[in-house]
Amino acid sequence: MNEEFGILFKNEALKYEKELLEQLTGVIDPELGIDIANLGLIYEVDMDEAGKVEVIMTLTTAGCPLADFIDSDVRYQLANFDKITEIDIKVVFEPHWDLSRISRFARIALGIPSDFIPN
């Protein structure tokens, strides 16, 4: 598990964690102006030896009007990594996303006190 972002990297994704994170931090939530990795929206990244990547992620709300935009941007960013041959994105709502998943960087950028603990 990546300690900074709370993302579980599995199989071949472990070998390419740095490169995959670089791509995922390029996906900016258009409403908040912060990338989805720092927002804690990525739960898991799995990659097999053939280069098929599965991303398990969530959104800040179930009815997020920008879900298609974020999905497309994840695909676009990951396609820039030449080891990837196929991309599968699964959006889940369990576990439920909350502010505790946000990185220190995102907390500072959003003005959330570091000692804030959500309900």
Steps between C-alpha positions, in 0.01 A plus 500: 500500500635839404514694828475847348187435294350187658496320165544123489729401212482134397702264282689676218368837619742469794792516254364814338352677802695823441405519133135415564477761775651755266223432249221498760612828657446649154125445534361819653154519654362799309284623789771485768811559287689217672603167356303185577791323671542781755124508548512132594265391223723214383469186713690239300710458186564150368703412192566163341807393301324576171456866602129491583431750777200501728434815702253485786396847598216705636358848460429760764127449446294226335331747265818678396420680174865477393530120529534450123757778474711352782474149352616629160786692654619196699503300177680777314767544768564126542520453122811720512686221683638262236482187719119516503308311232146512641320707763201395709354749748257395769322772695388380842331668795611254767702584691340840512735789420546762770740780587731266693628368163631839390879541501681764702566695178129504411401599855731800481376594150136475608555680832402197710671502841742209544330401826150487343338160551183436298196334659 
